Short mmCIF file of C-alpha atoms in Angstrom, two decimals:
data_model
loop_
_atom_site.label_atom_id
_atom_site.label_comp_id
_atom_site.label_asym_id
_atom_site.label_seq_id
_atom_site.Cartn_x
_atom_site.Cartn_y
_atom_site.Cartn_z
CA MET A 1 -25.30 -14.97 -9.73
CA TRP A 2 -22.38 -16.75 -11.10
CA ARG A 3 -20.31 -15.48 -8.13
CA LYS A 4 -22.80 -17.06 -5.91
CA ALA A 5 -22.97 -20.25 -7.52
CA SER A 6 -19.22 -20.69 -7.74
CA ALA A 7 -18.95 -19.59 -4.02
CA ALA A 8 -21.20 -22.08 -3.04
CA ALA A 9 -19.70 -24.60 -5.19
CA LEU A 10 -16.27 -23.95 -3.74
CA LEU A 11 -17.59 -24.13 -0.16
CA ALA A 12 -19.00 -27.42 -0.78
CA LEU A 13 -15.78 -28.70 -2.09
CA ALA A 14 -14.13 -27.31 0.89
CA VAL A 15 -16.28 -28.94 3.12
CA GLY A 16 -15.80 -32.20 1.35
CA TYR A 17 -12.18 -31.61 1.72
CA PHE A 18 -12.24 -30.87 5.54
CA TYR A 19 -14.97 -33.77 6.29
CA HIS A 20 -12.51 -36.29 4.38
CA ASP A 21 -9.60 -34.99 6.36
CA SER A 22 -11.65 -34.67 9.71
CA PRO A 23 -14.47 -37.25 9.91
CA ASN A 24 -15.40 -35.99 13.28
CA LEU A 25 -16.97 -33.11 11.72
CA PRO A 26 -20.68 -33.05 11.31
CA GLN A 27 -21.89 -34.41 7.82
CA ASN A 28 -24.40 -31.40 7.38
CA ILE A 29 -21.70 -28.77 8.01
CA LEU A 30 -23.24 -26.26 5.41
CA GLN A 31 -25.47 -25.17 8.39
CA TYR A 32 -22.36 -23.83 10.15
CA VAL A 33 -21.55 -20.93 7.56
CA SER A 34 -22.63 -18.55 10.17
CA ILE A 35 -19.83 -16.43 11.14
CA SER A 36 -20.58 -16.98 14.68
CA ASN A 37 -19.24 -20.65 14.76
CA PHE A 38 -17.45 -20.76 11.51
CA GLN A 39 -14.06 -20.98 12.85
CA SER A 40 -14.88 -23.55 15.40
CA SER A 41 -16.70 -25.74 12.74
CA PHE A 42 -13.66 -25.76 10.33
CA GLN A 43 -11.15 -27.43 12.59
CA ASN A 44 -9.09 -30.53 12.28
CA PRO A 45 -9.04 -32.75 15.42
CA ASN A 46 -6.21 -30.71 16.76
CA GLY A 47 -8.09 -27.69 16.95
CA GLN A 48 -6.39 -25.88 14.02
CA THR A 49 -8.64 -23.51 12.02
CA ARG A 50 -8.68 -23.78 8.41
CA VAL A 51 -10.57 -20.87 7.34
CA GLU A 52 -7.61 -19.53 5.81
CA TRP A 53 -8.02 -22.28 3.05
CA ILE A 54 -11.43 -21.43 2.30
CA ILE A 55 -10.58 -17.74 1.56
CA SER A 56 -7.36 -18.47 -0.22
CA ALA A 57 -9.34 -20.93 -2.77
CA ALA A 58 -12.37 -18.28 -2.92
CA TRP A 59 -9.72 -15.81 -3.99
CA ASP A 60 -8.41 -18.24 -6.77
CA THR A 61 -11.83 -18.69 -7.91
CA LEU A 62 -13.21 -15.12 -7.59
CA ILE A 63 -10.39 -13.31 -9.02
CA THR A 64 -10.96 -12.49 -12.75
CA LEU A 65 -9.50 -9.79 -14.94
CA PRO A 66 -11.63 -7.15 -16.20
CA ASN A 67 -13.27 -7.26 -19.61
CA ARG A 68 -11.14 -4.48 -20.75
CA GLN A 69 -7.47 -4.74 -19.75
CA TRP A 70 -4.71 -2.06 -19.74
CA SER A 71 -1.90 -2.29 -22.16
CA ARG A 72 0.07 0.54 -21.85
CA MET A 73 1.21 2.28 -18.33
CA ALA A 74 3.41 5.12 -17.70
CA VAL A 75 5.11 5.07 -14.29
CA GLY A 76 7.24 7.98 -12.56
CA VAL A 77 8.84 9.46 -10.89
CA ASN A 78 10.93 8.19 -7.73
CA ALA A 79 13.54 5.39 -8.34
CA CYS A 80 16.45 4.28 -6.57
CA VAL A 81 18.44 1.17 -5.09
CA ASP A 82 17.39 -0.09 -2.03
CA VAL A 83 20.08 -1.49 0.74
CA VAL A 84 18.15 -3.81 2.97
CA VAL A 85 19.65 -4.48 6.16
CA SER A 86 18.64 -5.64 9.79
CA GLY A 87 17.71 -2.61 11.50
CA VAL A 88 18.97 -3.78 14.96
CA GLY A 89 22.00 -5.20 13.51
CA LEU A 90 23.28 -2.12 11.71
CA LEU A 91 22.55 0.28 14.61
CA GLN A 92 24.45 -2.05 16.68
CA ALA A 93 27.29 -2.02 14.27
CA LEU A 94 27.30 1.88 14.10
CA ALA A 95 28.01 1.60 17.83
CA VAL A 96 24.69 3.43 19.22
CA ASP A 97 23.19 2.39 22.26
CA PRO A 98 19.70 1.43 22.62
CA GLY A 99 17.08 3.81 24.67
CA PRO A 100 13.88 5.48 24.38
CA GLY A 101 12.28 6.06 21.11
CA ARG A 102 11.51 9.68 19.67
CA ASP A 103 10.16 10.69 16.39
CA HIS A 104 12.10 13.33 14.26
CA GLU A 105 10.72 14.76 11.21
CA VAL A 106 14.16 15.19 9.61
CA LEU A 107 17.23 13.00 10.69
CA HIS A 108 20.59 15.02 11.34
CA SER A 109 22.57 12.38 13.03
CA LYS A 110 23.00 8.66 13.99
CA GLU A 111 21.39 9.60 17.36
CA ASP A 112 18.25 11.00 15.37
CA LEU A 113 18.35 7.84 13.41
CA LYS A 114 18.43 5.32 16.55
CA GLU A 115 15.61 7.38 18.23
CA THR A 116 13.18 7.51 15.20
CA PHE A 117 13.90 3.73 14.40
CA ILE A 118 12.98 2.79 17.87
CA HIS A 119 9.87 4.95 18.11
CA TYR A 120 8.59 3.22 14.90
CA MET A 121 9.85 -0.28 15.64
CA GLU A 122 7.96 -0.52 19.06
CA ARG A 123 4.89 0.44 17.26
CA GLY A 124 5.63 -1.98 14.35
CA ALA A 125 4.88 0.97 11.87
CA ALA A 126 6.37 1.65 8.58
CA ALA A 127 8.19 5.10 8.32
CA GLU A 128 10.25 6.99 5.75
CA ARG A 129 12.73 9.99 6.72
CA PHE A 130 14.96 12.17 4.88
CA PHE A 131 18.86 12.22 6.53
CA SER A 132 19.92 15.78 6.11
CA ASN A 133 23.80 15.24 6.49
CA LYS A 134 25.21 14.06 3.20
CA GLU A 135 28.43 12.93 4.82
CA ILE A 136 27.10 11.09 7.81
CA PHE A 137 24.57 9.48 5.35
CA GLN A 138 27.33 8.06 3.13
CA ARG A 139 29.18 6.69 6.09
CA ILE A 140 26.17 5.08 7.00
CA ALA A 141 25.45 3.75 3.61
CA ARG A 142 28.86 2.28 3.19
CA ALA A 143 28.55 0.46 6.60
CA ALA A 144 25.06 -0.84 5.54
CA ALA A 145 26.45 -2.16 2.22
CA GLU A 146 29.22 -3.87 3.89
CA TYR A 147 26.97 -5.51 6.66
CA PRO A 148 26.72 -9.20 6.44
CA GLY A 149 23.49 -10.32 4.63
CA ALA A 150 22.70 -6.89 3.14
CA LYS A 151 20.76 -7.12 0.03
CA LEU A 152 20.41 -4.77 -2.87
CA TYR A 153 17.06 -4.38 -4.52
CA VAL A 154 15.21 -2.11 -7.16
CA GLY A 155 13.65 0.67 -4.86
CA GLY A 156 11.36 3.78 -5.09
CA ASN A 157 7.70 3.42 -5.45
CA ALA A 158 7.62 4.11 -9.04
CA ALA A 159 10.33 1.55 -9.89
CA LEU A 160 8.82 -1.05 -7.71
CA ILE A 161 5.37 -0.53 -9.19
CA GLY A 162 7.05 -0.70 -12.61
CA GLN A 163 8.76 -4.09 -11.60
CA LYS A 164 5.44 -5.43 -10.39
CA LEU A 165 3.46 -4.24 -13.60
CA ALA A 166 6.22 -5.74 -15.75
CA THR A 167 5.38 -9.36 -14.65
CA TYR A 168 2.02 -9.08 -16.19
CA PRO A 169 1.95 -10.40 -19.78
CA ASP A 170 1.27 -7.97 -22.85
CA LEU A 171 1.57 -4.87 -20.85
CA MET A 172 4.13 -2.12 -22.02
CA VAL A 173 5.58 -0.07 -19.04
CA LEU A 174 7.35 3.08 -19.30
CA LEU A 175 9.46 4.10 -16.20
CA CYS A 176 10.46 7.74 -15.80
CA GLY A 177 12.97 8.55 -12.76
CA PRO A 178 16.51 9.13 -11.72
CA VAL A 179 17.95 5.60 -13.07
CA GLY A 180 21.75 5.03 -12.46
CA PRO A 181 23.76 2.20 -13.80
CA LYS A 182 23.15 -0.34 -11.03
CA LEU A 183 19.37 0.24 -11.06
CA HIS A 184 18.99 0.14 -14.79
CA GLU A 185 20.71 -3.21 -14.80
CA MET A 186 18.21 -4.41 -12.22
CA LEU A 187 15.17 -3.36 -13.92
CA ASP A 188 12.77 -5.84 -15.96
CA GLU A 189 13.94 -5.94 -19.50
CA GLN A 190 10.41 -5.32 -20.61
CA ILE A 191 10.35 -1.89 -18.91
CA LEU A 192 11.13 1.30 -21.05
CA VAL A 193 13.36 4.06 -19.65
CA PRO A 194 13.46 7.37 -21.60
CA ALA A 195 17.19 8.59 -22.05
CA GLU A 196 16.19 11.51 -19.95
CA SER A 197 15.79 9.36 -16.88
CA LEU A 198 19.43 7.95 -17.22
CA GLN A 199 21.94 9.39 -14.68
CA GLU A 200 25.62 8.49 -14.01
CA THR A 201 25.10 7.74 -10.27
CA ASP A 202 22.38 5.56 -8.42
CA GLU A 203 20.28 7.13 -5.51
CA PHE A 204 20.56 4.96 -2.48
CA HIS A 205 18.01 4.37 0.17
CA LEU A 206 18.56 2.37 3.37
CA ILE A 207 15.90 -0.01 4.58
CA LEU A 208 16.04 -1.02 8.22
CA GLU A 209 13.99 -4.26 8.80
CA TYR A 210 12.77 -6.04 11.82
CA LYS A 211 10.86 -9.12 12.45
CA ALA A 212 7.71 -9.73 14.52
CA GLY A 213 8.84 -10.25 18.36
CA GLU A 214 12.34 -8.83 17.46
CA GLN A 215 13.90 -7.30 20.68
CA TRP A 216 16.60 -4.74 21.19
CA ALA A 217 16.90 -3.97 24.83
CA SER A 218 13.50 -2.86 26.11
CA THR A 219 12.12 -2.37 22.66
CA GLN A 220 10.13 -5.01 21.00
CA ALA A 221 8.38 -5.20 17.67
CA PRO A 222 4.83 -6.28 17.65
CA GLN A 223 4.92 -6.94 14.20
CA ALA A 224 7.47 -7.18 11.18
CA ASN A 225 8.17 -3.77 9.54
CA ARG A 226 10.82 -1.37 8.15
CA PHE A 227 12.23 1.88 8.51
CA ILE A 228 13.34 3.89 5.44
CA PHE A 229 15.96 6.72 5.19
CA SER A 230 17.93 8.26 2.69
CA HIS A 231 19.77 11.49 1.23
CA ASP A 232 18.18 11.63 -2.03
CA VAL A 233 18.36 15.02 -3.72
CA SER A 234 17.06 13.92 -7.40
CA ASN A 235 14.02 12.13 -5.79
CA GLY A 236 13.71 14.77 -3.18
CA GLU A 237 13.15 17.54 -5.80
CA MET A 238 11.21 15.25 -8.09
CA SER A 239 13.68 16.34 -10.66
CA ALA A 240 12.17 13.82 -13.29
CA LEU A 241 8.50 14.90 -13.34
CA GLU A 242 8.68 17.30 -16.06
CA ALA A 243 10.67 14.77 -18.35
CA PHE A 244 7.77 12.22 -17.27
CA VAL A 245 4.97 14.37 -18.16
CA ALA A 246 6.61 15.27 -21.55
CA SER A 247 7.12 11.75 -22.36
CA LEU A 248 3.37 11.06 -22.10
CA ASP A 249 2.13 12.21 -25.26
CA GLU A 250 4.36 10.03 -27.36
CA PHE A 251 3.99 6.82 -25.21
CA GLN A 252 0.03 7.33 -25.00
CA PRO A 253 -0.35 5.59 -21.93
CA GLU A 254 -4.11 4.04 -20.84
CA LEU A 255 -3.04 4.89 -17.05
CA VAL A 256 -0.43 6.95 -15.57
CA VAL A 257 0.94 6.09 -12.21
CA LEU A 258 2.56 8.85 -10.16
CA SER A 259 4.57 8.52 -7.04
CA GLY A 260 7.30 10.35 -4.90
CA PHE A 261 5.55 13.59 -3.57
CA HIS A 262 6.55 12.52 -0.16
CA MET A 263 10.23 12.67 -0.99
CA MET A 264 9.87 16.59 -1.26
CA GLU A 265 8.98 16.91 2.33
CA GLY A 266 12.52 16.44 3.76
CA GLN A 267 13.84 19.10 1.41
CA GLY A 268 12.41 21.81 3.88
CA ARG A 269 9.51 24.19 3.34
CA GLU A 270 11.49 26.92 1.41
CA MET A 271 12.31 24.40 -1.47
CA TRP A 272 9.14 22.44 -1.35
CA GLU A 273 6.55 25.36 -1.37
CA GLY A 274 8.05 26.55 -4.74
CA ARG A 275 8.57 22.98 -6.20
CA LEU A 276 5.12 21.73 -5.16
CA LYS A 277 3.41 24.65 -7.34
CA GLU A 278 5.55 23.67 -10.21
CA ALA A 279 4.74 20.05 -9.71
CA VAL A 280 0.98 20.48 -9.52
CA SER A 281 1.41 22.54 -12.83
CA ALA A 282 3.11 19.67 -14.50
CA VAL A 283 0.55 17.18 -13.33
CA SER A 284 -2.27 19.45 -14.42
CA ASN A 285 -1.10 19.54 -17.93
CA ILE A 286 -1.17 15.75 -18.22
CA ARG A 287 -4.02 15.14 -20.55
CA LYS A 288 -7.36 14.63 -18.95
CA ASP A 289 -8.13 11.35 -20.92
CA PHE A 290 -5.08 9.98 -19.11
CA PRO A 291 -6.31 8.76 -15.68
CA ILE A 292 -3.93 9.15 -12.83
CA HIS A 293 -3.19 6.90 -9.91
CA LEU A 294 -1.30 8.69 -7.09
CA GLU A 295 0.56 6.51 -4.48
CA LEU A 296 1.27 8.12 -1.45
CA ALA A 297 3.77 7.38 1.34
CA SER A 298 4.96 8.28 4.75
CA MET A 299 4.85 11.96 5.53
CA THR A 300 5.00 14.04 8.92
CA ASP A 301 4.59 17.58 8.06
CA LYS A 302 0.94 18.43 8.51
CA GLU A 303 0.91 21.65 6.39
CA TYR A 304 2.61 19.86 3.61
CA MET A 305 0.27 16.87 3.59
CA ASN A 306 -2.57 19.51 3.80
CA ARG A 307 -1.21 20.87 0.70
CA ILE A 308 -1.04 17.59 -1.13
CA MET A 309 -4.70 16.93 -0.12
CA GLN A 310 -5.91 20.40 -1.31
CA GLU A 311 -3.81 20.76 -4.69
CA VAL A 312 -2.84 17.15 -5.90
CA ILE A 313 -5.36 14.60 -4.75
CA PRO A 314 -8.34 16.47 -6.46
CA ILE A 315 -6.51 16.28 -9.89
CA VAL A 316 -5.80 12.70 -9.83
CA THR A 317 -8.28 9.78 -10.46
CA SER A 318 -7.03 7.15 -7.81
CA ILE A 319 -4.95 7.11 -4.94
CA GLY A 320 -3.21 4.41 -2.86
CA LEU A 321 -2.17 4.63 0.93
CA ASN A 322 -1.78 2.64 3.95
CA GLU A 323 -3.28 3.07 7.71
CA GLN A 324 -0.49 5.59 8.66
CA GLU A 325 -0.95 7.87 5.73
CA LEU A 326 -4.82 7.74 5.87
CA LEU A 327 -4.67 8.80 9.56
CA PHE A 328 -2.13 11.48 8.86
CA LEU A 329 -4.43 12.69 5.99
CA THR A 330 -7.45 12.93 8.21
CA GLN A 331 -5.19 14.81 11.06
CA SER A 332 -3.87 17.34 8.57
CA GLY A 333 -7.14 18.15 7.23
CA GLU A 334 -9.17 18.02 10.50
CA GLY A 335 -11.33 15.32 9.14
CA PRO A 336 -13.18 12.25 10.76
CA HIS A 337 -11.38 10.61 13.69
CA SER A 338 -8.48 13.26 13.41
CA GLU A 339 -8.30 13.20 17.28
CA LEU A 340 -6.60 9.91 17.10
CA ALA A 341 -3.15 10.04 17.94
CA SER A 342 -2.57 6.66 16.40
CA TRP A 343 -4.59 3.25 15.69
CA LYS A 344 -4.76 0.89 18.41
CA GLY A 345 -4.24 -2.47 16.83
CA ILE A 346 -5.98 -3.36 13.73
CA PRO A 347 -7.49 0.01 12.43
CA ASP A 348 -11.32 0.07 13.13
CA VAL A 349 -13.20 -0.63 9.75
CA GLY A 350 -15.98 1.82 10.60
CA GLN A 351 -13.35 4.54 11.17
CA VAL A 352 -11.45 3.81 8.11
CA SER A 353 -14.72 3.83 6.21
CA ASP A 354 -15.45 7.31 7.73
CA ILE A 355 -12.33 8.82 6.51
CA LEU A 356 -12.34 7.34 3.14
CA LEU A 357 -15.91 8.72 2.52
CA TRP A 358 -14.71 12.21 3.70
CA VAL A 359 -11.70 12.22 1.10
CA LEU A 360 -13.80 11.05 -1.62
CA GLU A 361 -16.73 13.77 -0.75
CA GLU A 362 -14.52 16.55 0.26
CA HIS A 363 -11.54 16.22 -2.26
CA GLY A 364 -13.22 13.97 -5.01
CA ARG A 365 -16.24 13.29 -7.02
CA GLY A 366 -18.06 11.40 -4.10
CA ASP A 367 -20.00 15.02 -4.04
CA PRO A 368 -21.58 14.89 -7.35
CA SER A 369 -21.50 18.41 -7.88
CA SER A 370 -17.75 18.61 -7.37
CA GLU A 371 -15.16 19.11 -10.41
CA ALA A 372 -12.46 16.95 -8.77
CA ASP A 373 -11.03 13.99 -10.66
CA LEU A 374 -10.93 11.54 -7.65
CA THR A 375 -13.04 8.56 -7.77
CA ARG A 376 -10.84 5.59 -6.38
CA ILE A 377 -8.94 5.12 -2.95
CA HIS A 378 -7.27 1.78 -2.24
CA PHE A 379 -6.49 1.38 1.19
CA HIS A 380 -4.54 -1.37 2.69
CA THR A 381 -3.28 -2.33 6.08
CA LEU A 382 -2.04 -5.38 7.59
CA ALA A 383 -5.14 -7.52 8.28
CA TYR A 384 -7.57 -6.16 5.27
CA HIS A 385 -7.97 -3.89 2.22
CA ILE A 386 -10.82 -1.75 1.39
CA LEU A 387 -11.45 -0.14 -2.25
CA ALA A 388 -13.66 2.70 -2.13
CA THR A 389 -15.02 3.92 -5.42
CA VAL A 390 -17.49 6.52 -6.64
CA GLU A 391 -20.62 4.98 -8.34
CA GLY A 392 -20.23 4.47 -12.09
CA HIS A 393 -16.43 5.10 -12.47
CA TRP A 394 -15.01 1.67 -11.71
CA GLY A 395 -15.75 -1.90 -12.61
CA ASN A 396 -14.44 -5.19 -11.30
CA GLN A 397 -13.20 -3.97 -8.00
CA ALA A 398 -14.08 -6.98 -5.73
CA ALA A 399 -11.62 -8.73 -7.98
CA ALA A 400 -9.11 -5.80 -7.74
CA VAL A 401 -9.24 -5.62 -4.01
CA MET A 402 -9.16 -9.57 -3.49
CA ALA A 403 -5.87 -9.32 -6.02
CA GLY A 404 -4.26 -6.86 -3.88
CA ALA A 405 -4.86 -8.91 -0.61
CA ARG A 406 -3.75 -12.00 -2.49
CA VAL A 407 -0.47 -10.44 -3.49
CA ALA A 408 0.04 -9.17 0.11
CA SER A 409 -0.10 -12.60 1.43
CA SER A 410 2.15 -14.34 -1.06
CA GLN A 411 4.79 -11.63 -1.48
CA ALA A 412 5.38 -11.16 2.16
CA CYS A 413 6.02 -14.72 2.56
CA GLY A 414 8.65 -14.40 -0.45
CA LEU A 415 6.17 -16.79 -2.46
CA GLU A 416 4.35 -16.74 -6.01
CA ALA A 417 1.22 -18.18 -4.39
CA VAL A 418 -0.43 -18.24 -1.00
CA ASP A 419 0.50 -21.08 1.33
CA VAL A 420 -2.03 -21.57 3.70
CA ASN A 421 0.24 -23.22 6.17
CA LYS A 422 2.41 -19.93 6.32
CA VAL A 423 -0.60 -17.37 6.95
CA GLU A 424 -3.35 -16.45 9.27
CA LEU A 425 -6.47 -14.55 9.46
CA LYS A 426 -6.29 -11.38 11.46
CA ALA A 427 -9.25 -9.69 10.08
CA PRO A 428 -12.30 -9.07 12.20
CA LEU A 429 -15.14 -11.33 11.26
CA GLU A 430 -17.77 -8.62 12.33
CA PHE A 431 -17.48 -4.98 11.82
CA TYR A 432 -19.61 -1.82 10.94
CA SER A 433 -19.66 0.17 8.25
CA SER A 434 -19.19 3.42 10.15
CA HIS A 435 -18.17 4.42 13.43
CA SER A 436 -21.23 6.56 14.33
CA GLU A 437 -24.72 6.18 13.82
CA PRO A 438 -26.35 5.45 11.19
CA ARG A 439 -24.24 2.41 10.69
CA GLU A 440 -24.83 -1.21 9.49
CA LYS A 441 -23.36 -4.35 10.91
CA LEU A 442 -21.30 -6.38 8.40
CA ILE A 443 -20.35 -9.96 8.41
CA LEU A 444 -17.13 -11.55 6.64
CA ASN A 445 -18.20 -14.72 4.75
CA PRO A 446 -14.74 -16.34 4.08
CA ALA A 447 -16.33 -18.44 1.30
CA GLU A 448 -17.28 -14.95 -0.62
CA PRO A 449 -14.50 -12.74 1.02
CA VAL A 450 -15.51 -9.56 -0.19
CA THR A 451 -18.03 -7.64 1.74
CA THR A 452 -19.61 -4.78 0.33
CA TRP A 453 -21.50 -1.56 1.43
CA HIS A 454 -22.66 1.87 0.37
CA ARG A 455 -22.70 5.13 1.84
CA GLY A 456 -24.01 8.08 -0.24
CA ASN A 457 -22.41 7.91 -3.66
CA VAL A 458 -19.56 5.58 -2.79
CA THR A 459 -19.24 1.99 -2.55
CA PHE A 460 -16.92 0.12 -0.55
CA HIS A 461 -15.28 -3.27 -1.14
CA MET A 462 -13.50 -5.08 1.70
CA THR A 463 -11.51 -8.25 1.82
CA PRO A 464 -9.04 -9.74 4.52
CA VAL A 465 -5.60 -10.30 4.14
CA LEU A 466 -4.06 -13.89 4.94
CA VAL A 467 -1.08 -12.41 7.04
CA CYS A 468 2.34 -14.00 6.42
CA THR A 469 3.44 -15.42 9.82
CA GLN A 470 7.11 -15.28 8.94
CA PRO A 471 7.40 -12.36 6.51
CA LEU A 472 10.79 -12.29 4.51
CA ARG A 473 10.51 -8.89 3.16
CA THR A 474 7.99 -6.10 3.77
CA VAL A 475 9.54 -3.01 1.57
CA GLY A 476 7.66 -2.69 -1.85
CA LEU A 477 4.62 -4.40 -0.46
CA GLY A 478 2.14 -1.39 -0.62
CA ASP A 479 3.46 -0.82 -4.23
CA ALA A 480 2.67 -4.61 -5.14
CA ILE A 481 -0.83 -4.27 -3.78
CA SER A 482 -1.35 -1.13 -5.71
CA ALA A 483 -0.17 -2.52 -8.95
CA ALA A 484 -2.23 -5.68 -8.51
CA GLY A 485 -5.29 -3.78 -7.57
CA LEU A 486 -4.75 -1.59 -10.67
CA MET A 487 -4.42 -4.42 -13.06
CA TYR A 488 -7.73 -6.09 -12.00
CA SER A 489 -9.44 -2.48 -12.18
CA GLU A 490 -11.43 -1.34 -15.12
CA LEU A 491 -12.21 2.26 -15.51
CA LYS A 492 -15.48 2.77 -17.12
CA THR A 493 -16.31 5.29 -19.92
CA GLN A 494 -16.72 8.73 -18.22
CA PRO A 495 -19.80 10.69 -18.98
CA PRO A 496 -18.96 14.37 -20.35
CA PHE A 497 -18.52 16.63 -17.31
#
């Protein structure tokens, strides 16, 4: 009841603010809360919609920390230094000519790099690839580091999640991964790095960014994003995994955050087949009372993705992923909507809901008879986020999904808080709980910006993202989203299995 009362009070305040600012609005504006005319009602005389203000204010009111908060988290195992440059600018500096895009699962040359970059740039999609030739990669890396405006950042999903978690007070964070001298210098002083993780040299990843509308010859980016590539053997082999698992008994984390499986894919099947078995064995040795969140990332090998789905996902408690990874997951496992070659624009909420339900029922505890550990999925895409959880396992998920969306809105703009003048709503105001019958028509209420629905044993919480209109940096956004979602999540006491 308190949430509804708070939201109603918030809406009344917002209406008062808008009425004072725009006296031509009807005085009895509360009758206009219905979605069909919500946007047209909350406009100033210039016709500018202010629904973004309502959502941002609602987040600030409704996002509350759980009763039981985390105090110790262990994060591993991929870490590196990111060199961030303009993608088009670097490729021009490398003297490669623009042309048609073509996806390559592994990059062997500058031509492969150019074609794969263009392939994803024209779709506005994020992707990550392994560069097989060490010498060519080192030459490109030197050119990138010397490129005007190049910036160095903490990189790798584990290190990025650790950095974000370290911003929360009273939380102790252990980071295990290949940490070289430059990365160690850049890490938050609150982060503990075991001696076994320190190495003499850093691993570098190159991040080629592009802006919304940026053009290179006939290729134009529909939205801002980035393309990542590296020649990274330490992360590629998940070499820090066993040391990470060994450190957990002494550190005694309340939550384990695991990432880096996607890096093995680029090493080739002969390597990953054997190493994946060892990795699964290592993860299986993590104590059952240490819940595990797995952060997924871009992959291209369907057989490898299917092995991850069959062998890794069932032994973790929670996963985080974006729209590209979710679609590849269902394509690899021949799940719902696996016939889709790609999303057309904003991913359909009903289709996303179908795939999330399938993952939880086929590979998680969504099937009550299952012995799998998976009970939570945090899905994020540009326009909205969904948290899907198995009943009885997680609390405070409405606040958690809003917290993730709020971080996406602020961090993409390079800000500590959401600036409603720099964001726009792109999420659908009306959508369906499923793509097929039976399905429920759902409506987004900006004053209470979490829409909830149930399917079988699974609860879905969806909130819009206020999309930054001029993003400054997109790298690490998914990691920040997952970190925020986890910080506001509460794992309920589990019944004996």
